[in-house]
Coordinates of C-alpha atoms in Angstrom, one line a residue:
M23 CA -55.2 47.5 70.8
A24 CA -51.8 46.9 73.3
M25 CA -49.9 49.0 70.7
T26 CA -51.6 51.7 69.9
D27 CA -52.5 52.3 73.8
T28 CA -48.8 51.7 74.3
V29 CA -48.2 54.6 72.3
E30 CA -50.7 57.0 73.2
A31 CA -49.8 56.7 76.4
A32 CA -46.2 57.1 75.1
C33 CA -46.6 60.2 73.1
A34 CA -48.4 61.8 76.2
A35 CA -46.4 61.1 79.2
G36 CA -43.0 62.2 77.2
L37 CA -42.0 58.7 78.9
P38 CA -39.8 55.3 76.9
G39 CA -43.0 53.8 76.6
A40 CA -44.8 50.2 78.3
P41 CA -44.6 46.5 76.8
A42 CA -46.7 46.3 74.0
H43 CA -47.6 43.6 70.8
A44 CA -49.0 41.1 71.0
G45 CA -48.8 39.6 67.7
A46 CA -48.5 39.8 63.8
G47 CA -50.9 39.5 61.8
P48 CA -51.8 37.7 58.8
L49 CA -49.0 38.8 56.5
R50 CA -49.0 39.7 53.1
R51 CA -48.1 37.0 50.4
G52 CA -44.7 37.5 49.3
A53 CA -42.8 38.0 52.3
M54 CA -41.6 35.5 53.3
A55 CA -38.5 34.1 54.0
F56 CA -38.6 36.1 57.2
S57 CA -40.8 33.4 59.3
A58 CA -44.3 33.6 61.1
S59 CA -42.8 32.4 64.3
V60 CA -39.9 35.4 63.7
A61 CA -42.2 38.0 63.1
G62 CA -44.3 36.7 66.6
G63 CA -41.3 36.6 68.8
V64 CA -40.1 40.1 67.0
L65 CA -43.5 41.8 67.7
S66 CA -43.6 40.6 71.5
A67 CA -40.1 41.5 71.5
C68 CA -40.5 45.4 72.6
G69 CA -42.4 44.1 75.5
G70 CA -40.0 45.0 78.8
G71 CA -66.0 86.8 62.7
G72 CA -65.1 90.3 64.8
S73 CA -63.0 92.9 63.9
P74 CA -61.6 92.2 60.3
T75 CA -57.7 92.9 62.3
A76 CA -56.0 91.9 65.5
P77 CA -54.7 94.3 67.7
R78 CA -51.4 95.7 67.1
A79 CA -49.1 97.0 69.5
E80 CA -48.6 100.8 70.0
P81 CA -45.5 102.0 68.5
S82 CA -42.4 101.7 70.9
A83 CA -38.4 101.9 71.5
V84 CA -38.1 98.6 70.2
P85 CA -36.2 96.8 67.8
P86 CA -38.4 96.1 64.6
G87 CA -39.5 92.4 64.9
C88 CA -39.5 92.7 68.8
T89 CA -43.0 95.1 68.7
G90 CA -45.5 93.6 71.7
L91 CA -42.2 93.6 74.0
S92 CA -41.6 96.2 76.1
A93 CA -37.8 97.2 75.8
A94 CA -36.6 95.6 78.4
A95 CA -37.8 92.3 77.7
A96 CA -36.2 93.4 73.4
A97 CA -33.4 93.7 74.8
A98 CA -33.2 90.8 76.4
E99 CA -33.9 88.9 73.6
P100 CA -31.0 88.0 71.1
A101 CA -33.6 87.3 68.3
C102 CA -35.0 91.3 68.5
R103 CA -30.6 91.6 67.9
G104 CA -30.6 89.6 65.3
A105 CA -28.5 87.4 67.5
A106 CA -28.4 83.3 66.7
Q107 CA -28.9 80.8 69.3
P108 CA -26.2 78.0 68.4
F109 CA -26.3 74.7 68.4
E110 CA -24.9 72.8 71.1
A111 CA -21.8 70.2 70.5
M112 CA -22.6 67.3 68.6
T113 CA -22.2 63.8 70.2
P114 CA -23.1 60.6 68.0
E115 CA -26.0 60.5 69.9
R116 CA -27.6 64.3 69.9
A117 CA -26.8 63.8 65.9
A118 CA -28.0 61.4 65.6
R119 CA -31.6 63.4 67.0
L120 CA -30.9 66.8 65.2
L121 CA -31.1 64.2 61.5
A122 CA -33.9 62.8 62.5
Q123 CA -35.9 66.5 63.6
G124 CA -33.9 68.2 60.5
G125 CA -33.4 65.8 57.8
L126 CA -34.6 62.1 57.2
G127 CA -33.2 60.2 59.6
A128 CA -29.4 59.5 60.3
T129 CA -27.1 56.8 58.9
P130 CA -23.7 56.2 59.8
A131 CA -21.8 59.0 56.9
E132 CA -24.3 61.4 58.2
V133 CA -23.3 61.7 62.6
D134 CA -19.8 61.4 61.0
T135 CA -20.2 64.5 59.2
L136 CA -22.2 66.4 62.1
V137 CA -20.0 64.9 65.1
R138 CA -17.0 66.6 63.1
D139 CA -17.8 69.5 61.4
G140 CA -20.3 70.4 64.1
A141 CA -24.4 71.4 64.0
E142 CA -23.8 75.1 62.5
A143 CA -21.4 73.7 60.2
W144 CA -23.4 71.4 58.2
F145 CA -27.0 73.4 58.8
D146 CA -24.9 75.9 56.5
A147 CA -23.8 73.8 53.8
Q148 CA -26.8 72.4 54.1
V149 CA -28.5 75.7 53.5
A150 CA -26.3 76.7 50.6
M151 CA -26.5 73.5 48.9
P152 CA -27.9 72.5 45.0
V153 CA -31.7 71.8 44.3
P154 CA -30.7 68.0 43.0
A155 CA -31.4 67.8 39.7
S156 CA -35.1 68.7 38.4
V157 CA -38.4 65.7 39.4
W158 CA -40.1 67.4 36.7
D159 CA -37.2 66.4 34.0
W160 CA -37.0 62.8 36.0
G161 CA -41.3 62.8 35.3
L162 CA -40.5 63.6 31.9
A163 CA -37.8 61.2 31.2
M164 CA -39.3 58.5 33.0
G165 CA -42.3 58.6 30.2
F166 CA -45.1 60.1 32.8
N167 CA -45.8 62.6 30.1
N168 CA -47.3 59.3 28.0
R169 CA -51.2 60.7 26.7
L170 CA -52.0 57.5 28.7
Y171 CA -51.4 58.8 32.2
A172 CA -52.9 62.1 31.3
R173 CA -55.7 61.7 33.6
G174 CA -55.0 60.9 36.4
D175 CA -51.4 61.1 38.2
F176 CA -49.6 58.3 37.1
G177 CA -45.4 58.1 38.9
L178 CA -46.1 61.1 41.2
D179 CA -45.7 58.6 44.5
R180 CA -41.9 57.2 42.3
V181 CA -40.7 61.2 41.4
L182 CA -41.3 62.0 45.5
W183 CA -40.0 59.0 47.2
R184 CA -37.5 58.7 44.6
R185 CA -36.6 61.8 45.4
L186 CA -36.7 61.7 49.3
S187 CA -34.5 58.5 49.2
T188 CA -32.0 59.8 47.6
A189 CA -31.1 63.3 47.5
P190 CA -28.4 65.0 49.6
D191 CA -29.8 68.2 50.6
V192 CA -31.9 66.4 53.2
L193 CA -32.6 69.4 55.4
R194 CA -34.1 71.6 52.0
Q195 CA -36.2 68.2 51.1
R196 CA -37.5 67.7 55.6
V197 CA -38.9 71.4 55.1
V198 CA -40.3 71.2 51.8
L199 CA -42.4 67.6 53.4
A200 CA -43.3 70.2 56.5
L201 CA -44.2 73.1 54.4
S202 CA -46.0 70.2 51.9
E203 CA -48.4 69.6 55.2
I204 CA -49.2 73.4 55.9
F205 CA -49.6 74.5 52.3
V206 CA -51.5 71.9 50.8
V207 CA -52.1 70.4 47.6
S208 CA -52.4 66.9 46.5
P209 CA -54.1 65.4 43.2
L210 CA -56.8 64.4 45.3
N211 CA -60.0 65.6 44.3
M212 CA -57.9 68.4 42.2
V213 CA -59.8 68.2 38.8
A214 CA -57.3 69.4 36.3
Y215 CA -55.3 67.2 32.9
W216 CA -51.6 65.7 34.6
K217 CA -52.2 66.0 37.9
Q218 CA -48.8 64.5 39.0
F219 CA -47.2 66.9 36.6
A220 CA -48.9 69.7 38.7
C221 CA -47.5 68.1 41.8
M222 CA -44.3 68.5 41.1
A223 CA -44.2 71.6 39.9
W224 CA -45.1 72.5 43.3
W225 CA -42.5 70.4 44.9
E226 CA -40.3 72.3 42.7
L227 CA -41.4 75.1 43.9
L228 CA -41.1 74.3 47.8
E229 CA -37.9 73.7 47.4
Q230 CA -36.7 76.8 45.8
H231 CA -38.2 79.0 47.6
C232 CA -37.7 76.9 51.5
F233 CA -35.1 79.1 52.5
G234 CA -36.1 82.1 51.3
S235 CA -38.3 84.9 52.3
F236 CA -41.7 84.1 53.6
R237 CA -43.4 86.7 51.4
S238 CA -42.2 85.3 48.4
L239 CA -43.0 81.7 49.0
L240 CA -46.7 83.5 49.3
E241 CA -46.3 85.4 46.6
A242 CA -45.4 82.2 44.5
I243 CA -48.1 80.0 46.3
T244 CA -51.2 82.1 45.9
L245 CA -50.1 82.1 41.7
S246 CA -49.1 78.3 41.5
P247 CA -51.1 76.6 38.9
A248 CA -51.4 73.7 40.7
M249 CA -52.6 76.2 44.1
G250 CA -54.8 77.7 42.0
V251 CA -57.1 74.5 41.2
Y252 CA -56.4 73.0 44.2
L253 CA -58.1 75.8 45.8
S254 CA -60.1 77.4 42.6
M255 CA -58.9 80.5 42.9
R256 CA -57.7 79.8 38.5
G257 CA -60.1 81.2 36.2
S258 CA -61.9 83.2 39.6
A259 CA -63.5 86.7 37.6
R260 CA -65.3 89.7 39.0
A261 CA -68.8 89.6 39.9
D262 CA -71.4 89.8 36.6
G263 CA -74.5 91.5 38.0
Q264 CA -76.3 87.7 37.1
G265 CA -74.8 85.7 40.2
R266 CA -71.5 84.7 39.4
Q267 CA -69.3 86.1 42.5
P268 CA -65.9 85.8 43.1
D269 CA -64.6 82.4 44.1
E270 CA -63.8 82.6 47.9
N271 CA -62.0 79.4 48.8
Y272 CA -59.0 80.5 48.4
A273 CA -58.9 83.5 49.8
R274 CA -60.6 81.2 53.0
E275 CA -58.0 79.1 53.0
L276 CA -54.7 81.6 52.8
M277 CA -55.6 83.6 55.7
Q278 CA -57.2 80.8 58.2
L279 CA -54.1 77.7 57.3
F280 CA -51.3 80.0 55.7
S281 CA -50.5 82.8 57.5
I282 CA -52.7 84.1 59.8
G283 CA -55.3 81.9 61.6
L284 CA -58.7 82.0 62.1
D285 CA -58.1 84.0 66.2
A286 CA -55.9 86.9 67.2
L287 CA -52.2 85.5 68.7
Q288 CA -50.3 86.9 71.1
I289 CA -46.3 86.8 69.4
D290 CA -45.4 83.4 72.0
G291 CA -48.4 81.5 70.2
T292 CA -51.4 81.9 73.1
P293 CA -55.0 83.5 72.2
S294 CA -54.6 86.7 72.4
T295 CA -56.7 88.7 75.3
P296 CA -59.5 89.8 74.6
Q297 CA -59.9 87.4 72.7
Q298 CA -60.3 88.0 68.1
A299 CA -61.3 87.2 65.4
T300 CA -58.4 88.1 62.8
Y301 CA -61.1 88.2 60.2
N302 CA -64.4 88.1 59.1
P303 CA -66.9 87.2 55.8
D304 CA -66.7 90.7 54.6
T305 CA -62.5 90.5 54.6
V306 CA -62.9 86.8 53.0
S307 CA -65.4 88.3 50.2
E308 CA -62.6 91.8 50.1
L309 CA -59.8 89.5 49.3
A310 CA -61.6 87.9 47.1
R311 CA -61.7 90.3 44.6
V312 CA -58.4 90.8 45.1
F313 CA -57.4 87.9 44.0
T314 CA -59.8 87.8 40.5
G315 CA -58.8 87.9 36.8
W316 CA -55.8 85.0 37.3
D317 CA -55.8 81.9 35.0
V318 CA -53.7 79.9 33.2
D319 CA -52.0 80.2 30.2
G320 CA -51.2 77.9 27.7
F321 CA -53.8 75.4 28.7
N322 CA -55.8 74.2 25.2
P323 CA -59.4 73.1 26.0
L324 CA -59.6 72.2 22.5
D325 CA -56.2 69.4 23.6
P326 CA -56.1 69.4 27.2
E327 CA -53.7 66.4 26.9
G328 CA -51.5 68.1 24.8
P329 CA -48.5 70.8 26.2
F330 CA -48.6 70.9 30.0
D331 CA -45.1 73.4 30.7
Y332 CA -47.7 76.1 32.3
L333 CA -47.8 74.2 35.0
R334 CA -44.6 75.0 35.8
Q335 CA -44.9 78.8 35.1
P336 CA -46.7 81.3 37.6
M337 CA -50.6 82.1 36.0
D338 CA -51.3 84.9 34.1
F339 CA -53.3 88.1 34.8
H340 CA -56.4 88.8 32.6
P341 CA -57.2 92.6 33.7
E342 CA -60.2 92.1 31.6
R343 CA -61.7 89.0 34.5
H344 CA -60.9 91.3 37.4
D345 CA -62.4 93.8 40.2
E346 CA -62.0 96.7 39.4
G347 CA -63.6 98.6 42.2
A348 CA -62.2 99.8 45.9
K349 CA -61.0 97.0 48.5
R350 CA -60.9 96.6 51.6
L351 CA -57.8 95.1 52.9
I352 CA -57.0 92.9 56.3
D353 CA -54.5 96.2 57.8
G354 CA -57.5 98.9 57.2
R355 CA -55.8 100.4 54.2
V356 CA -57.9 99.9 51.1
V357 CA -56.6 99.4 47.5
A358 CA -58.4 102.1 45.1
A359 CA -60.7 101.1 42.4
G360 CA -58.4 101.3 39.0
T361 CA -55.8 99.7 40.9
P362 CA -54.0 97.1 38.4
G363 CA -54.4 93.1 39.4
P364 CA -51.0 92.3 39.6
T365 CA -50.6 95.4 42.1
A366 CA -53.6 95.1 44.4
L367 CA -52.3 91.7 44.8
G368 CA -48.7 93.0 45.7
M369 CA -50.6 95.2 48.3
A370 CA -53.4 92.0 50.1
L371 CA -49.6 90.0 50.6
D372 CA -48.0 92.7 52.1
A373 CA -50.6 93.1 54.8
L374 CA -50.6 89.5 55.5
C375 CA -47.7 89.0 56.0
A376 CA -47.1 92.3 57.9
H377 CA -50.1 90.8 60.4
P378 CA -48.8 89.9 63.6
N379 CA -50.2 86.5 63.3
V380 CA -47.7 86.0 61.3
G381 CA -45.0 85.0 63.3
P382 CA -46.0 82.5 65.5
F383 CA -48.7 81.0 63.3
I384 CA -46.3 80.2 61.2
A385 CA -43.1 79.2 64.1
R386 CA -45.8 76.6 66.4
Q387 CA -46.5 74.6 63.0
L388 CA -42.6 74.3 62.1
I389 CA -41.8 73.0 65.4
Q390 CA -44.6 70.7 65.3
R391 CA -43.6 69.5 62.1
L392 CA -40.2 69.6 63.4
V393 CA -40.0 69.1 66.5
C394 CA -42.9 68.8 69.4
S395 CA -46.9 68.6 69.3
N396 CA -47.2 71.3 72.2
P397 CA -44.1 73.8 72.3
S398 CA -44.0 75.7 75.1
P399 CA -45.5 79.6 74.7
D400 CA -41.6 80.4 75.5
Y401 CA -40.0 78.2 72.7
V402 CA -42.6 79.8 69.7
R403 CA -42.2 83.1 70.8
R404 CA -38.3 82.7 70.1
V405 CA -39.0 81.8 66.8
A406 CA -41.3 83.7 65.8
L407 CA -39.2 87.5 67.0
V408 CA -37.0 85.6 64.5
F409 CA -39.2 85.4 62.2
N410 CA -40.2 89.6 62.7
A411 CA -36.5 90.3 62.4
A412 CA -35.7 91.8 59.4
D413 CA -32.8 89.0 58.2
T414 CA -29.8 91.8 55.5
N415 CA -31.8 92.2 52.9
G416 CA -34.5 94.2 55.4
E417 CA -37.2 91.6 54.4
R418 CA -39.3 89.8 57.5
G419 CA -39.9 85.7 57.6
N420 CA -36.1 84.5 56.3
L421 CA -37.1 80.7 56.0
A422 CA -33.4 79.8 56.7
R423 CA -33.3 81.3 60.4
V424 CA -36.7 80.6 61.2
V425 CA -35.4 76.9 60.6
H426 CA -32.3 77.3 62.3
A427 CA -34.4 78.9 64.8
V428 CA -36.8 75.9 64.9
L429 CA -34.1 73.5 65.8
A430 CA -31.1 74.9 67.7
D431 CA -33.4 75.8 70.6
P432 CA -32.5 74.6 73.5
E433 CA -36.3 72.8 74.1
A434 CA -35.4 71.4 71.0
R435 CA -32.1 70.2 72.3
P436 CA -32.5 69.4 75.7
A437 CA -30.2 66.1 77.3
I438 CA -30.9 63.0 75.6
R439 CA -33.1 61.0 78.3
H440 CA -32.7 57.2 78.8
T441 CA -35.7 57.5 81.1
A442 CA -37.8 60.0 82.7
A443 CA -40.3 59.6 85.0
T444 CA -42.5 62.8 83.9
G445 CA -42.7 63.8 81.1
T446 CA -42.8 67.8 80.0
L447 CA -45.6 69.4 77.7
T448 CA -42.5 70.1 75.1
D449 CA -41.3 66.5 75.0
G450 CA -41.9 64.6 71.8
K451 CA -43.6 64.3 69.0
L452 CA -45.8 61.1 67.1
R453 CA -43.0 60.3 64.4
E454 CA -45.4 60.9 60.5
P455 CA -45.0 57.5 58.9
I456 CA -43.3 59.0 56.0
L457 CA -40.5 59.7 58.1
R458 CA -40.0 56.0 59.4
L459 CA -40.0 54.4 55.8
L460 CA -37.6 57.1 55.4
H461 CA -35.4 56.3 57.8
W462 CA -34.9 52.9 57.3
L463 CA -35.0 53.1 53.4
R464 CA -31.9 55.3 53.6
L465 CA -30.3 53.1 56.9
A466 CA -30.6 50.0 54.6
Q467 CA -29.7 51.8 51.2
V468 CA -32.7 50.6 49.5
R469 CA -32.2 51.8 46.4
S470 CA -34.3 50.6 42.3
V471 CA -33.0 47.7 41.0
D472 CA -34.3 48.6 37.4
G473 CA -34.4 52.0 37.8
Q474 CA -38.2 52.9 38.0
W475 CA -38.5 53.1 42.0
A476 CA -41.9 51.3 42.1
F477 CA -43.3 53.2 44.9
P478 CA -47.1 52.7 45.3
D479 CA -49.5 54.8 46.7
L480 CA -48.8 54.0 50.4
S481 CA -51.9 56.3 51.8
G482 CA -54.1 53.5 52.5
S483 CA -54.8 52.3 55.9
D484 CA -53.0 49.0 55.0
T485 CA -49.6 50.3 54.2
L486 CA -48.3 53.5 55.7
G487 CA -51.4 55.6 55.9
Q488 CA -50.2 58.7 54.3
A489 CA -47.8 59.8 51.3
P490 CA -45.9 62.9 50.3
L491 CA -48.8 65.2 48.2
R492 CA -51.8 63.1 48.8
A493 CA -53.7 64.5 51.3
P494 CA -57.1 64.0 51.4
S495 CA -57.9 67.2 51.7
V496 CA -56.2 71.1 52.2
F497 CA -56.7 70.6 56.3
N498 CA -53.5 67.5 55.5
F499 CA -53.9 64.1 56.9
F500 CA -54.3 65.9 60.5
R501 CA -54.6 68.8 61.7
P502 CA -52.0 70.5 63.9
G503 CA -54.8 71.3 66.3
H504 CA -55.6 67.9 66.9
V505 CA -56.7 66.1 70.3
P506 CA -57.2 62.0 71.0
V507 CA -60.6 62.0 72.0
G508 CA -60.9 60.6 75.3
T509 CA -57.3 60.1 75.6
G510 CA -54.5 60.9 78.0
M511 CA -53.9 63.4 75.9
A512 CA -57.1 65.4 76.1
A513 CA -56.9 65.1 79.8
R514 CA -53.7 66.7 79.8
G515 CA -55.0 70.1 76.9
L516 CA -52.1 67.9 74.7
V517 CA -52.2 68.5 71.3
A518 CA -51.3 65.1 69.1
P519 CA -51.4 66.0 64.9
E520 CA -50.3 62.7 63.8
F521 CA -52.9 60.7 66.2
Q522 CA -55.6 61.7 63.4
I523 CA -54.6 58.9 61.2
T524 CA -53.6 56.6 64.4
N525 CA -56.0 53.7 65.0
E526 CA -56.0 49.4 64.7
S527 CA -56.0 49.8 61.2
T528 CA -52.7 51.8 60.2
V529 CA -50.8 50.1 63.1
M530 CA -50.8 46.7 62.0
G531 CA -51.1 48.1 58.5
Y532 CA -47.6 49.9 59.3
A533 CA -46.1 47.0 61.3
N534 CA -47.0 44.3 58.6
F535 CA -46.4 46.7 55.7
L536 CA -43.0 46.5 57.0
L537 CA -42.9 42.8 57.0
A538 CA -43.6 43.2 53.8
V539 CA -40.6 45.3 52.2
M540 CA -38.2 44.5 54.8
P541 CA -36.4 41.3 53.9
F542 CA -36.1 41.7 50.7
G543 CA -37.7 45.2 49.4
A544 CA -40.3 44.8 46.9
G545 CA -41.0 46.4 43.3
G546 CA -37.4 46.5 42.0
L547 CA -36.4 48.7 45.0
E548 CA -34.3 46.1 47.1
P549 CA -32.1 47.1 50.6
D550 CA -28.5 46.6 51.2
Y551 CA -27.4 45.6 53.9
A552 CA -24.5 44.8 53.7
R553 CA -23.2 47.0 56.2
W554 CA -25.8 45.3 59.1
L555 CA -24.8 41.7 58.0
A556 CA -21.0 42.5 59.1
L557 CA -22.5 42.9 62.6
A558 CA -25.2 39.8 62.5
D559 CA -22.3 38.0 64.7
T560 CA -22.5 40.0 67.1
P561 CA -26.4 40.7 68.2
D562 CA -26.0 43.5 71.1
T563 CA -23.6 45.7 68.3
L564 CA -26.6 45.3 65.7
V565 CA -28.9 46.5 68.4
D566 CA -27.1 49.6 69.6
Q567 CA -26.6 50.7 66.1
L568 CA -29.4 50.6 64.9
A569 CA -30.8 52.4 68.2
L570 CA -28.1 54.3 67.9
Y571 CA -29.4 55.7 64.3
L572 CA -32.9 55.1 64.0
G573 CA -33.5 55.9 68.0
A574 CA -31.0 58.6 68.5
G575 CA -30.3 56.9 71.5
T576 CA -33.4 57.5 73.9
L577 CA -34.1 54.0 74.0
S578 CA -33.8 52.4 77.4
P579 CA -31.5 50.0 78.4
A580 CA -34.5 47.5 80.0
T581 CA -35.9 48.1 76.3
V582 CA -32.4 48.0 74.3
S583 CA -31.7 44.8 76.7
T584 CA -34.9 43.1 75.6
L585 CA -34.3 43.9 72.2
R586 CA -30.6 42.6 72.6
S587 CA -31.8 38.9 74.1
A588 CA -34.7 38.7 71.2
V589 CA -32.3 39.7 67.7
G590 CA -29.5 37.1 69.8
S591 CA -32.2 34.6 70.7
I592 CA -32.3 33.8 66.5
T593 CA -30.1 31.0 65.6
V594 CA -27.2 32.2 63.6
V595 CA -26.0 29.5 60.8
S596 CA -26.9 30.4 57.4
D597 CA -26.5 33.9 55.7
T598 CA -30.5 33.9 55.7
E599 CA -30.3 33.7 59.1
R600 CA -28.4 36.6 59.7
R601 CA -30.8 39.0 57.5
N602 CA -33.0 37.1 60.1
R603 CA -31.6 39.2 62.7
V604 CA -30.8 42.0 60.6
V605 CA -34.3 42.1 59.8
A606 CA -36.0 41.9 63.3
A607 CA -33.9 44.6 64.6
F608 CA -35.1 46.6 62.2
F609 CA -38.6 45.9 62.1
L610 CA -38.0 45.2 66.6
I611 CA -36.9 49.4 67.3
M612 CA -39.8 50.4 64.4
T613 CA -42.3 49.6 65.5
C614 CA -41.4 50.3 69.6
P615 CA -42.9 53.5 71.4
Q616 CA -39.2 54.5 72.4
Y617 CA -39.3 54.8 68.8
L618 CA -42.3 55.9 67.1
V619 CA -42.5 58.5 69.4
Q620 CA -39.6 61.6 68.5
R621 CA -38.2 62.8 71.2

């Protein structure tokens, strides 16, 4: 499909993109008021197994957290001295780009705040902002605890889309969304009652820990009932000599996906030489023995649809199920026989968090989720050093500082380019469908007129192909190392994670879904286009403003000119036609490759 090819080419080359879109395809019923002829014009207008431990650096006279660097190199690294890279001065375009990376899309009020106060003040205010009212409590108030819903996940989509659409702490919610795609929990394949509330508790857990220490986050994740059920650590017990063995599922994924990865890394995220595996099957088995004896407390098998507050509490330890034998940790230390289970768990998590892979492994994934798909080794190194540096509490892995390092890094804040003859490996990423929709929801001030926030599951290929906390497996909707086979990106050695859910069906499903909901909303969700209707009589201004807030000034002059012509070609006599102009402008930009590729 032309649109797919064009987006791929734009992402691979870091270029604005070429003409695309040949037609809209059939519209959904009810998408009316935005005629098929207008839709056709809109769609065409974008034209124009080794050792269980990784090698460690020898002790040297370098600051803590900067092991792996020479003393001279460490002295030259601001991160090793605890110095933060400052943000650049804000212009409207730069503010819109920062809000696309570290927020949920730009709005006029947020851009004005960033330009007026600066990014440092904005970042500090966002981190200090209290967590909004509990999503769990809202789910209860909406009646999602009705026993009719005990065996499913009804209400989850409503709760999360409401949160993401309305929460003022946009940095926190953006980081939570990113973390939810690294530390995956999903109602799919979760064998439990009240899966929607298990996932609500998971979202609140991430909100609580997303700006704290990585070590605290990892312990909360490990003892979460949602994770305990999802990766079957809940109820794991010691071997009984009759065939029962400790469950290894969580132990394996904790290392592979949540902390250190499969292969030993250098501080810049590149493979160590010689290449070495971080762990082997014995490491997994030993860690699984550490994790025996934990279970939810409060679940009543005689009344499984009964009270479920236990989903909000860490799992409890049951010593009679714990393997009390000696266990070898990933750093080579031995947990002595008879060590209490909670102590053993803490020792195991300490060993994982001290592993040299953790900094670059987590740094790279956060960069990929927030900024670009292919960060340079230098970019990864700078963020990993911030991860490794002790904070004022003496802890590594201060996530607020790490997020600041990701967003303030020079590679995240290059000069705004409208055109480019060549791209770079660090230039851009395909926007996730969730984020695209959120940009519209917030910029069009979509609200629920009946207070129900009746969002359905949007993870089907006929809508977005993605929805919060609805990944099909623990590997998320897309893998961080995904390479689209047989493409220019593959030939250049690039990864493109979001392309794992990008195909002809999802590309057209996304476009048709926008056409269905943009004019008047759906299911009691209605946009407020008042600000944009006031610009409908001046199509050039309308396009320029939306290009700023949606595209952060990266749309090329040629594309903006084409958009102006397309939007201006819609006759404006009535309010309905003015609305058509506004919807056309939104739709044109949000299906254009130069918007779809975040740069």
